[in-house]
Amino acid sequence: MTSFNESAVGIAHVYRGTFVHSTYHKAVEILEDRLLGVDTEGKIAFIGSGKEVDSLSQKWGFEALAVTQLGQHEFFMPGMVDTHIHASQYSYAGTALDLPLLQWLNMYTFPVEARFKDLDFACNVYTHVVKRTLRNGTTTACYFATIHTDASLLLGQIANDFGQRALVGKVCMDTNNFVPHYKETPEESEGETKRFIGELLKKKYPLVRPVVTPRFAPSCSSALLGHLGEIAQNNHLHIQSHISETKEEVKLVKELFPDYDSYTDVYHRHNLLTDKTVMAHGCHLTDGELKLFRETGASVAHCPNSNISLCSGMLDVRRVLNHKVKLGLGTDVAGGYSPSMLDAVRRTLDTSKALTIQDTQYHTLTFEEVFRLATLGGSQALSLDEHTGNFEVGKDFDALRVNTDAAGGPIDLINHGEEPKVLLEKFLNLGDDRNIAEVYVAGKRVVPFVDRP
Ligand SMILES: O=c1[nH]c(=O)c2nc[nH]c2[nH]1
Ligand SMILES: [Zn+2]
C-alpha cells in the first residue's frame, strides 16, 4: 500500500499499456492493459486495470485524456541495475583483453587510472560513460572511479546531472609494486575517503551515494582494510570490492594474508562483509565462503563478459543462488568490453549454457531468471530494493519504455499478436538502445537527453 499522504502528493504522469517486471516470487510477471500512476515525487502511486481509467482518474485527480498510451509493440520494464562497473576504465573499453587479470591490471589498468588526476580527462570519460549506460537502460550503476577524490566527486556530479541513480566509489589502494605512482599511503587513503564521503553527502544529490571501495585485498594493507571497515561501519555505508576472480589471485591472497581462513575471511575480519557489501566476480569461492556471504548478507556481482574476456573463470550462478546469496549482474567495464546490461544478460546466459555443455545435468538459467537478476536481483544485491527494481506501489519509477518495433532497430520480424513475453525475449536477445525509447529514473525522463545547464 502507499505510504504517503494521497492529498499531499499529486499525480504527475499516468501510463497505460503492458508492464513487464519481476517479483520476489515470479521471475517474469506480465501486467497487460494496466494504468500506472507516478506521483510528483517520482514514486509509483497506483497500478490499476486500464478498464478502470474513469474511476482511477476520479480517485487520483488526473485527466483521462492526459494518459500516455503505449503502442502495440511497446512495454515498460524496470530499469537495469549494473552492480559493478569501472567508470574510469571506459576510456579503454573494447581493447586490451589479451592478458590475465594481474598482468592486465599492471599493464593497462593502473597506467590509465593514474590519468584521472587530470579533471578534464576525467570529465570527458565520465560524461561519456554515464550517458552511454543510461542510453543502454542502466538506471542504477555501482561505479568504481579511481584513487583521485576530486575526479570521483566529479563522477558523482555527472551522474546527478544526468539523473542516474548511482553508488560512487573513490578507489582505495596502498599497495602497487608495478605502477608505484598510482597508490596512496594508508593515511592518505583513509583521509581522502573521509573527505570524499563528507563532500559527496554534503551535495545532497537525491540519487547518488558514496560506497567505500577497497580495490581488492592484494592492493590493500591490513591497516587500510581495517580503516575502511571502520569508516563503513560508522557511517552505515555501502562497500564494494573484488573477490576470487582468478585462481592466481586467490593464491596471492593466501600468500599475502596467511593468517586468514580464506579470501572471504580477509574481508570479514576487517568488517567489510555486511548486508550493504557487493563483491565482484566470486568465480572461485568455496561453499564455506558462500555460507559466510549468506550469513553476513553480502552479495555477488556476476560479471560474465569480464570473466570470459580475461579468462578468469565461469561463475556457477545456480550454485550461488542455491546458497541463498544475493546476486546481481555487472558489466565490469573494461575487463568486460561492453557497457550494456543487455550484453551482461546475454553473457550470463552463455556462461550458464557453457556450464551445461560441460555437465548435461546442469540446471541452466532461463532468460526469465536472468531478466530478474538484471533488475530486481541487482537492486537486492545493492540493498536498494526498497526503492527500485520492480513496479511496486511506493517504489521509485525507474523504467525503460521498450519499443521492439523501433524504426531502423535490430528486430526485423514481429508476428501479429506476439505475446509480451516473446517480445521481452526478443528484446533481451536481439535488442539494443534503439529499442529503448525512453528511460525514467525516479519518475523523471532522463533519455532522450535534454540540454542541461
Ligand atoms: O576485473 C577487475 N577489474 C579491476 O579493475 C580490478 N581490480 C582488482 N581486481 C579487479 N578485477
Ligand atoms: Zn571490477
mmCIF file of N, CA, C and O in Angstrom, residues 5-67:
data_model
loop_
_atom_site.group_PDB
_atom_site.id
_atom_site.type_symbol
_atom_site.label_atom_id
_atom_site.label_comp_id
_atom_site.label_asym_id
_atom_site.label_seq_id
_atom_site.Cartn_x
_atom_site.Cartn_y
_atom_site.Cartn_z
ATOM 1 N N ASN A 5 0.840 10.455 1.991
ATOM 2 C CA ASN A 5 -0.460 11.078 2.120
ATOM 3 C C ASN A 5 -0.993 11.442 0.724
ATOM 4 O O ASN A 5 -0.437 12.283 0.047
ATOM 5 N N GLU A 6 -2.068 10.783 0.322
ATOM 6 C CA GLU A 6 -2.572 10.972 -1.042
ATOM 7 C C GLU A 6 -2.907 12.429 -1.353
ATOM 8 O O GLU A 6 -2.745 12.893 -2.465
ATOM 9 N N SER A 7 -3.371 13.151 -0.358
ATOM 10 C CA SER A 7 -3.784 14.526 -0.628
ATOM 11 C C SER A 7 -2.587 15.461 -0.799
ATOM 12 O O SER A 7 -2.680 16.477 -1.471
ATOM 13 N N ALA A 8 -1.441 15.092 -0.182
ATOM 14 C CA ALA A 8 -0.285 15.987 -0.237
ATOM 15 C C ALA A 8 0.529 15.811 -1.508
ATOM 16 O O ALA A 8 1.231 16.712 -1.935
ATOM 17 N N VAL A 9 0.468 14.626 -2.114
ATOM 18 C CA VAL A 9 1.316 14.349 -3.272
ATOM 19 C C VAL A 9 0.431 14.113 -4.485
ATOM 20 O O VAL A 9 -0.402 13.220 -4.487
ATOM 21 N N GLY A 10 0.631 14.911 -5.531
ATOM 22 C CA GLY A 10 -0.221 14.795 -6.714
ATOM 23 C C GLY A 10 0.326 13.789 -7.694
ATOM 24 O O GLY A 10 1.441 13.275 -7.550
ATOM 25 N N ILE A 11 -0.492 13.521 -8.720
ATOM 26 C CA ILE A 11 -0.072 12.600 -9.780
ATOM 27 C C ILE A 11 0.575 13.420 -10.896
ATOM 28 O O ILE A 11 -0.010 14.379 -11.392
ATOM 29 N N ALA A 12 1.768 13.022 -11.280
ATOM 30 C CA ALA A 12 2.492 13.761 -12.323
ATOM 31 C C ALA A 12 2.278 13.136 -13.705
ATOM 32 O O ALA A 12 2.191 13.847 -14.703
ATOM 33 N N HIS A 13 2.255 11.795 -13.759
ATOM 34 C CA HIS A 13 2.122 11.107 -15.050
ATOM 35 C C HIS A 13 1.328 9.819 -14.864
ATOM 36 O O HIS A 13 1.443 9.169 -13.819
ATOM 37 N N VAL A 14 0.608 9.454 -15.911
ATOM 38 C CA VAL A 14 -0.083 8.163 -15.919
ATOM 39 C C VAL A 14 0.198 7.481 -17.255
ATOM 40 O O VAL A 14 0.130 8.119 -18.312
ATOM 41 N N TYR A 15 0.578 6.213 -17.205
ATOM 42 C CA TYR A 15 0.900 5.447 -18.411
ATOM 43 C C TYR A 15 -0.051 4.255 -18.505
ATOM 44 O O TYR A 15 -0.394 3.629 -17.498
ATOM 45 N N ARG A 16 -0.429 3.928 -19.743
ATOM 46 C CA ARG A 16 -1.317 2.775 -19.947
ATOM 47 C C ARG A 16 -0.696 1.827 -20.978
ATOM 48 O O ARG A 16 -0.226 2.277 -22.029
ATOM 49 N N GLY A 17 -0.687 0.552 -20.650
ATOM 50 C CA GLY A 17 -0.144 -0.430 -21.589
ATOM 51 C C GLY A 17 0.347 -1.658 -20.839
ATOM 52 O O GLY A 17 -0.163 -1.996 -19.762
ATOM 53 N N THR A 18 1.367 -2.306 -21.419
ATOM 54 C CA THR A 18 1.906 -3.540 -20.837
ATOM 55 C C THR A 18 3.125 -3.219 -19.966
ATOM 56 O O THR A 18 4.021 -2.478 -20.393
ATOM 57 N N PHE A 19 3.140 -3.781 -18.782
ATOM 58 C CA PHE A 19 4.281 -3.636 -17.864
ATOM 59 C C PHE A 19 4.828 -5.040 -17.588
ATOM 60 O O PHE A 19 4.059 -5.958 -17.283
ATOM 61 N N VAL A 20 6.139 -5.186 -17.716
ATOM 62 C CA VAL A 20 6.789 -6.485 -17.512
ATOM 63 C C VAL A 20 7.807 -6.314 -16.402
ATOM 64 O O VAL A 20 8.664 -5.426 -16.482
ATOM 65 N N HIS A 21 7.712 -7.111 -15.367
ATOM 66 C CA HIS A 21 8.701 -6.979 -14.278
ATOM 67 C C HIS A 21 8.834 -8.299 -13.530
ATOM 68 O O HIS A 21 8.184 -9.294 -13.864
ATOM 69 N N SER A 22 9.697 -8.309 -12.512
ATOM 70 C CA SER A 22 9.881 -9.497 -11.672
ATOM 71 C C SER A 22 9.353 -9.203 -10.276
ATOM 72 O O SER A 22 9.357 -8.045 -9.841
ATOM 73 N N THR A 23 8.943 -10.248 -9.609
ATOM 74 C CA THR A 23 8.615 -10.096 -8.195
ATOM 75 C C THR A 23 9.513 -11.065 -7.423
ATOM 76 O O THR A 23 10.270 -11.834 -8.026
ATOM 77 N N TYR A 24 9.408 -11.042 -6.102
ATOM 78 C CA TYR A 24 10.224 -11.956 -5.314
ATOM 79 C C TYR A 24 9.819 -13.409 -5.571
ATOM 80 O O TYR A 24 10.601 -14.327 -5.366
ATOM 81 N N HIS A 25 8.576 -13.612 -6.071
ATOM 82 C CA HIS A 25 8.099 -14.976 -6.271
ATOM 83 C C HIS A 25 8.088 -15.406 -7.729
ATOM 84 O O HIS A 25 8.066 -16.593 -8.026
ATOM 85 N N LYS A 26 8.076 -14.431 -8.619
ATOM 86 C CA LYS A 26 7.898 -14.748 -10.033
ATOM 87 C C LYS A 26 8.979 -14.058 -10.859
ATOM 88 O O LYS A 26 9.122 -12.836 -10.771
ATOM 89 N N ALA A 27 9.721 -14.843 -11.663
ATOM 90 C CA ALA A 27 10.829 -14.245 -12.414
ATOM 91 C C ALA A 27 10.321 -13.229 -13.441
ATOM 92 O O ALA A 27 10.934 -12.179 -13.630
ATOM 93 N N VAL A 28 9.208 -13.559 -14.098
ATOM 94 C CA VAL A 28 8.603 -12.578 -15.027
ATOM 95 C C VAL A 28 7.106 -12.517 -14.759
ATOM 96 O O VAL A 28 6.420 -13.551 -14.805
ATOM 97 N N GLU A 29 6.639 -11.342 -14.480
ATOM 98 C CA GLU A 29 5.192 -11.123 -14.352
ATOM 99 C C GLU A 29 4.795 -10.124 -15.434
ATOM 100 O O GLU A 29 5.403 -9.065 -15.557
ATOM 101 N N ILE A 30 3.777 -10.510 -16.214
ATOM 102 C CA ILE A 30 3.303 -9.633 -17.293
ATOM 103 C C ILE A 30 2.001 -8.988 -16.842
ATOM 104 O O ILE A 30 1.051 -9.688 -16.487
ATOM 105 N N LEU A 31 1.977 -7.681 -16.861
ATOM 106 C CA LEU A 31 0.771 -6.950 -16.480
ATOM 107 C C LEU A 31 0.241 -6.275 -17.742
ATOM 108 O O LEU A 31 0.811 -5.296 -18.217
ATOM 109 N N GLU A 32 -0.825 -6.826 -18.300
ATOM 110 C CA GLU A 32 -1.349 -6.268 -19.566
ATOM 111 C C GLU A 32 -2.466 -5.277 -19.300
ATOM 112 O O GLU A 32 -3.235 -5.430 -18.346
ATOM 113 N N ASP A 33 -2.545 -4.297 -20.176
ATOM 114 C CA ASP A 33 -3.510 -3.196 -20.077
ATOM 115 C C ASP A 33 -3.649 -2.678 -18.642
ATOM 116 O O ASP A 33 -4.714 -2.743 -18.045
ATOM 117 N N ARG A 34 -2.526 -2.184 -18.136
ATOM 118 C CA ARG A 34 -2.541 -1.579 -16.793
ATOM 119 C C ARG A 34 -2.379 -0.073 -16.927
ATOM 120 O O ARG A 34 -1.798 0.431 -17.900
ATOM 121 N N LEU A 35 -2.846 0.592 -15.895
ATOM 122 C CA LEU A 35 -2.608 2.028 -15.740
ATOM 123 C C LEU A 35 -1.655 2.182 -14.573
ATOM 124 O O LEU A 35 -1.908 1.626 -13.496
ATOM 125 N N LEU A 36 -0.568 2.896 -14.796
ATOM 126 C CA LEU A 36 0.392 3.111 -13.712
ATOM 127 C C LEU A 36 0.554 4.614 -13.499
ATOM 128 O O LEU A 36 0.840 5.349 -14.454
ATOM 129 N N GLY A 37 0.316 5.052 -12.292
ATOM 130 C CA GLY A 37 0.416 6.479 -11.967
ATOM 131 C C GLY A 37 1.696 6.768 -11.191
ATOM 132 O O GLY A 37 2.071 6.019 -10.285
ATOM 133 N N VAL A 38 2.366 7.843 -11.596
ATOM 134 C CA VAL A 38 3.606 8.267 -10.929
ATOM 135 C C VAL A 38 3.333 9.610 -10.261
ATOM 136 O O VAL A 38 2.807 10.526 -10.893
ATOM 137 N N ASP A 39 3.690 9.714 -8.986
ATOM 138 C CA ASP A 39 3.394 10.964 -8.277
ATOM 139 C C ASP A 39 4.476 12.011 -8.501
ATOM 140 O O ASP A 39 5.489 11.759 -9.175
ATOM 141 N N THR A 40 4.252 13.181 -7.944
ATOM 142 C CA THR A 40 5.169 14.300 -8.195
ATOM 143 C C THR A 40 6.542 14.081 -7.549
ATOM 144 O O THR A 40 7.484 14.804 -7.834
ATOM 145 N N GLU A 41 6.642 13.055 -6.681
ATOM 146 C CA GLU A 41 7.959 12.724 -6.115
ATOM 147 C C GLU A 41 8.633 11.582 -6.868
ATOM 148 O O GLU A 41 9.673 11.073 -6.430
ATOM 149 N N GLY A 42 8.028 11.160 -7.977
ATOM 150 C CA GLY A 42 8.649 10.124 -8.806
ATOM 151 C C GLY A 42 8.353 8.711 -8.347
ATOM 152 O O GLY A 42 8.959 7.754 -8.851
ATOM 153 N N LYS A 43 7.429 8.574 -7.415
ATOM 154 C CA LYS A 43 7.109 7.224 -6.914
ATOM 155 C C LYS A 43 5.849 6.686 -7.584
ATOM 156 O O LYS A 43 4.989 7.459 -8.023
ATOM 157 N N ILE A 44 5.776 5.356 -7.635
ATOM 158 C CA ILE A 44 4.590 4.723 -8.213
ATOM 159 C C ILE A 44 3.447 4.880 -7.208
ATOM 160 O O ILE A 44 3.523 4.391 -6.075
ATOM 161 N N ALA A 45 2.405 5.582 -7.645
ATOM 162 C CA ALA A 45 1.292 5.879 -6.726
ATOM 163 C C ALA A 45 0.218 4.803 -6.791
ATOM 164 O O ALA A 45 -0.382 4.455 -5.780
ATOM 165 N N PHE A 46 -0.032 4.305 -8.008
ATOM 166 C CA PHE A 46 -1.042 3.245 -8.133
ATOM 167 C C PHE A 46 -0.775 2.436 -9.389
ATOM 168 O O PHE A 46 -0.143 2.902 -10.342
ATOM 169 N N ILE A 47 -1.269 1.194 -9.357
ATOM 170 C CA ILE A 47 -1.280 0.353 -10.563
ATOM 171 C C ILE A 47 -2.682 -0.256 -10.617
ATOM 172 O O ILE A 47 -3.119 -0.898 -9.656
ATOM 173 N N GLY A 48 -3.382 0.017 -11.689
ATOM 174 C CA GLY A 48 -4.753 -0.489 -11.798
ATOM 175 C C GLY A 48 -5.018 -0.995 -13.196
ATOM 176 O O GLY A 48 -4.164 -0.912 -14.082
ATOM 177 N N SER A 49 -6.197 -1.523 -13.374
ATOM 178 C CA SER A 49 -6.581 -2.025 -14.697
ATOM 179 C C SER A 49 -6.899 -0.855 -15.623
ATOM 180 O O SER A 49 -7.483 0.147 -15.194
ATOM 181 N N GLY A 50 -6.534 -1.002 -16.897
ATOM 182 C CA GLY A 50 -6.828 0.034 -17.881
ATOM 183 C C GLY A 50 -8.324 0.308 -17.987
ATOM 184 O O GLY A 50 -8.741 1.429 -18.302
ATOM 185 N N LYS A 51 -9.111 -0.717 -17.691
ATOM 186 C CA LYS A 51 -10.575 -0.562 -17.800
ATOM 187 C C LYS A 51 -11.110 0.372 -16.713
ATOM 188 O O LYS A 51 -12.218 0.894 -16.816
ATOM 189 N N GLU A 52 -10.312 0.565 -15.674
ATOM 190 C CA GLU A 52 -10.786 1.411 -14.558
ATOM 191 C C GLU A 52 -10.368 2.871 -14.711
ATOM 192 O O GLU A 52 -10.332 3.611 -13.732
ATOM 193 N N VAL A 53 -10.045 3.242 -15.945
ATOM 194 C CA VAL A 53 -9.479 4.582 -16.136
ATOM 195 C C VAL A 53 -10.379 5.690 -15.568
ATOM 196 O O VAL A 53 -9.889 6.633 -14.945
ATOM 197 N N ASP A 54 -11.688 5.536 -15.740
ATOM 198 C CA ASP A 54 -12.570 6.614 -15.270
ATOM 199 C C ASP A 54 -12.562 6.708 -13.745
ATOM 200 O O ASP A 54 -12.413 7.794 -13.181
ATOM 201 N N SER A 55 -12.722 5.580 -13.086
ATOM 202 C CA SER A 55 -12.764 5.632 -11.616
ATOM 203 C C SER A 55 -11.395 6.029 -11.045
ATOM 204 O O SER A 55 -11.302 6.808 -10.087
ATOM 205 N N LEU A 56 -10.310 5.533 -11.686
ATOM 206 C CA LEU A 56 -8.977 5.897 -11.187
ATOM 207 C C LEU A 56 -8.702 7.385 -11.396
ATOM 208 O O LEU A 56 -8.086 8.040 -10.538
ATOM 209 N N SER A 57 -9.167 7.931 -12.526
ATOM 210 C CA SER A 57 -8.900 9.355 -12.771
ATOM 211 C C SER A 57 -9.658 10.221 -11.766
ATOM 212 O O SER A 57 -9.153 11.249 -11.313
ATOM 213 N N GLN A 58 -10.822 9.754 -11.363
ATOM 214 C CA GLN A 58 -11.570 10.498 -10.330
ATOM 215 C C GLN A 58 -10.879 10.396 -8.987
ATOM 216 O O GLN A 58 -10.676 11.380 -8.286
ATOM 217 N N LYS A 59 -10.484 9.165 -8.653
ATOM 218 C CA LYS A 59 -9.864 8.945 -7.340
ATOM 219 C C LYS A 59 -8.553 9.710 -7.204
ATOM 220 O O LYS A 59 -8.256 10.287 -6.166
ATOM 221 N N TRP A 60 -7.733 9.704 -8.290
ATOM 222 C CA TRP A 60 -6.387 10.280 -8.186
ATOM 223 C C TRP A 60 -6.293 11.685 -8.778
ATOM 224 O O TRP A 60 -5.233 12.313 -8.724
ATOM 225 N N GLY A 61 -7.385 12.135 -9.394
ATOM 226 C CA GLY A 61 -7.418 13.523 -9.854
ATOM 227 C C GLY A 61 -6.562 13.790 -11.079
ATOM 228 O O GLY A 61 -5.826 14.774 -11.114
ATOM 229 N N PHE A 62 -6.595 12.888 -12.064
ATOM 230 C CA PHE A 62 -5.891 13.185 -13.328
ATOM 231 C C PHE A 62 -6.905 13.132 -14.467
ATOM 232 O O PHE A 62 -7.985 12.517 -14.339
ATOM 233 N N GLU A 63 -6.570 13.796 -15.565
ATOM 234 C CA GLU A 63 -7.445 13.815 -16.739
ATOM 235 C C GLU A 63 -7.261 12.521 -17.530
ATOM 236 O O GLU A 63 -6.126 12.173 -17.868
ATOM 237 N N ALA A 64 -8.336 11.838 -17.832
ATOM 238 C CA ALA A 64 -8.221 10.582 -18.596
ATOM 239 C C ALA A 64 -7.508 10.821 -19.930
ATOM 240 O O ALA A 64 -6.763 9.977 -20.412
ATOM 241 N N LEU A 65 -7.681 12.023 -20.471
ATOM 242 C CA LEU A 65 -7.049 12.324 -21.761
ATOM 243 C C LEU A 65 -5.546 12.526 -21.663
ATOM 244 O O LEU A 65 -4.828 12.483 -22.655
ATOM 245 N N ALA A 66 -5.067 12.762 -20.443
ATOM 246 C CA ALA A 66 -3.631 13.015 -20.269
ATOM 247 C C ALA A 66 -2.820 11.727 -20.113
ATOM 248 O O ALA A 66 -1.607 11.764 -19.920
ATOM 249 N N VAL A 67 -3.495 10.597 -20.208
ATOM 250 C CA VAL A 67 -2.800 9.314 -20.041
ATOM 251 C C VAL A 67 -1.916 9.041 -21.263
ATOM 252 O O VAL A 67 -2.361 9.195 -22.402
#
